[in-house]
Coordinates of C-alpha atoms in Angstrom, one line a residue:
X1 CA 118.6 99.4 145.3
X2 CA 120.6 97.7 141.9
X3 CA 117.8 95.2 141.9
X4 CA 115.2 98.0 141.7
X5 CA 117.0 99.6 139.2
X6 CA 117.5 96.5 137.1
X7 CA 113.9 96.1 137.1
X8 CA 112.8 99.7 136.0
X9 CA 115.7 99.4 133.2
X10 CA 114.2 95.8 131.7
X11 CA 110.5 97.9 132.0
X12 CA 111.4 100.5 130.0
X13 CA 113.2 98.4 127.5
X14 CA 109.9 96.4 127.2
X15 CA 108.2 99.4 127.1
X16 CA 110.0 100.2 124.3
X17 CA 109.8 96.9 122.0
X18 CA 106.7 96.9 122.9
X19 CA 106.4 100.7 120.9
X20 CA 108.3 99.5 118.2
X21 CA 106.1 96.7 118.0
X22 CA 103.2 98.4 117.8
X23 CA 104.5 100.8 115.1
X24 CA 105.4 97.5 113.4
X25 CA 101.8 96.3 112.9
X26 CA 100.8 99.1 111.5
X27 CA 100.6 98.4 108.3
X28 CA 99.1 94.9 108.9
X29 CA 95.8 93.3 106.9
X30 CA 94.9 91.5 110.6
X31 CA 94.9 95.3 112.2
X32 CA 93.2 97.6 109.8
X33 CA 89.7 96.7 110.5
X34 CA 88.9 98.7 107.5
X35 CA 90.5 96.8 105.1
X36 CA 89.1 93.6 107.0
X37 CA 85.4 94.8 106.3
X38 CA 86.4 94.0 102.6
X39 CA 86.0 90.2 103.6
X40 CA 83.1 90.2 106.3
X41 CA 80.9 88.7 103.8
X42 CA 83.5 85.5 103.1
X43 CA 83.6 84.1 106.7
X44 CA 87.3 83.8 106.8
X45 CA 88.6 82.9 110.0
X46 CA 92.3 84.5 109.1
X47 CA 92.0 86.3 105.3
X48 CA 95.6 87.3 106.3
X49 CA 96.8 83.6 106.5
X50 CA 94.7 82.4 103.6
X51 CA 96.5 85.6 101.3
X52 CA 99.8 84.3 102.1
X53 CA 99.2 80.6 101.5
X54 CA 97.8 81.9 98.3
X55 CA 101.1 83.6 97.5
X56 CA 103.1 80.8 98.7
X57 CA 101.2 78.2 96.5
X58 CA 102.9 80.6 93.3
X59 CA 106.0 78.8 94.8
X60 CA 104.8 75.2 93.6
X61 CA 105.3 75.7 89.7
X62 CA 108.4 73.9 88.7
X63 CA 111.4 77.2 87.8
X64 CA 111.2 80.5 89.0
X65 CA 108.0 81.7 90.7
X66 CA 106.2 83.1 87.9
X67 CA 105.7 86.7 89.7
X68 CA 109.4 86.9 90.1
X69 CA 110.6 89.1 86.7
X70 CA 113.8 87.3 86.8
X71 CA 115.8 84.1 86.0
X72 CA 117.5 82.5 89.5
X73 CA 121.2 82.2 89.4
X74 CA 122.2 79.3 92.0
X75 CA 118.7 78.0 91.7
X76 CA 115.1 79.1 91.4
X77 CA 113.5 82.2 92.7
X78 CA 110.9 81.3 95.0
X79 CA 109.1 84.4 97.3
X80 CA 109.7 83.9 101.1
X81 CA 108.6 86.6 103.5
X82 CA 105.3 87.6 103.0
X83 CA 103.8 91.1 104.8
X84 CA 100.2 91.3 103.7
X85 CA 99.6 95.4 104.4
X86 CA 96.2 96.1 103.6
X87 CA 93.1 94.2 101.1
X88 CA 95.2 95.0 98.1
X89 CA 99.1 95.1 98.5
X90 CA 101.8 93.0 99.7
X91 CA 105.3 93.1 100.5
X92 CA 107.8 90.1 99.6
X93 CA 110.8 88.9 99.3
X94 CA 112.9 86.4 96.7
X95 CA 115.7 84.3 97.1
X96 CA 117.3 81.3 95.0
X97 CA 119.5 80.6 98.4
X98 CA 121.9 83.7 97.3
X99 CA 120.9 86.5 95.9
X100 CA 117.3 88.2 96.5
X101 CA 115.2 90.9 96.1
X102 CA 112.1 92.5 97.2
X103 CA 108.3 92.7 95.7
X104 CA 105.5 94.9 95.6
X105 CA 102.3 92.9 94.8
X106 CA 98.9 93.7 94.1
X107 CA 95.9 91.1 94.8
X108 CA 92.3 90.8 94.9
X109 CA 90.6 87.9 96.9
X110 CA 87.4 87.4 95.2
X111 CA 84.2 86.3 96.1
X112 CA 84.8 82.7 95.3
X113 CA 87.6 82.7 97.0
X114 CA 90.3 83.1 94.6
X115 CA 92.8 85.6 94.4
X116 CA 95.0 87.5 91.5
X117 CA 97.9 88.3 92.0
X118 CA 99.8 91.4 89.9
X119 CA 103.0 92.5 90.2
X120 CA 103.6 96.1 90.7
X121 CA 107.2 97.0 91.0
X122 CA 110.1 94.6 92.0
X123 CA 114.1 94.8 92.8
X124 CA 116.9 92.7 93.1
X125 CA 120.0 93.5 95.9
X126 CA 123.4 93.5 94.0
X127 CA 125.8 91.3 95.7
X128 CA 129.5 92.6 95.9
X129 CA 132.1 89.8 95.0

């Protein structure tokens, strides 16, 4: 009988990181098949995964990553988590190894496969001594 009950607990604990999962995705590029239509006609085989290698190659400039609006204090700011939301925002975060902050971006992939990228609002976590 503890065995049986073991088992139904670990389902319903899946069931519910499974949930949260779910809820999770959400706001995803890869599951809004909407915003996906926006890129039908550029045969991408993972538009999400191309976006954020896009992003990441803003990282390669020598100093700060030119979309982060400040100067890095033990080192430069380079953007690290990327969460691609829809076909024209994204979510990021900074860090120079310390400190970090967060990013609202917007971008367009274009036809010939480039993309712009525009900040739209930023912040940067105060760290308490």
């Amino acid at each position: 009988v503890k065995l049986e009950e073991k088992v139904e607990q670990l389902q319903d604990s899946l069931q519910q990181v499974q949930m949260r999962f779910m809820d999770m995705q959400y706001f995803a590029l890869e599951n809004n098949d909407d915003a996906l239509a926006y890129y039908d006609h550029l045969n991408l085989e993972n538009p999400t995964r191309y976006i954020e290698d896009k992003l990441l190659e803003t990282n390669e400039r020598k100093g700060n990553n030119p979309l982060v609006p400040y100067e890095g204090m033990e080192g430069d700011f380079k953007i690290n988590k990327i969460k691609v939301l829809n076909h024209r925002w994204i979510v990021a975060d900074f860090s120079d190894g310390k400190y970090w902050g967060d990013l609202i971006i917007r971008y367009e992939l274009k036809d010939d496969l480039g993309v712009d990228f525009e900040l739209v609002d930023h912040l940067l976590y105060t760290r308490s001594q």
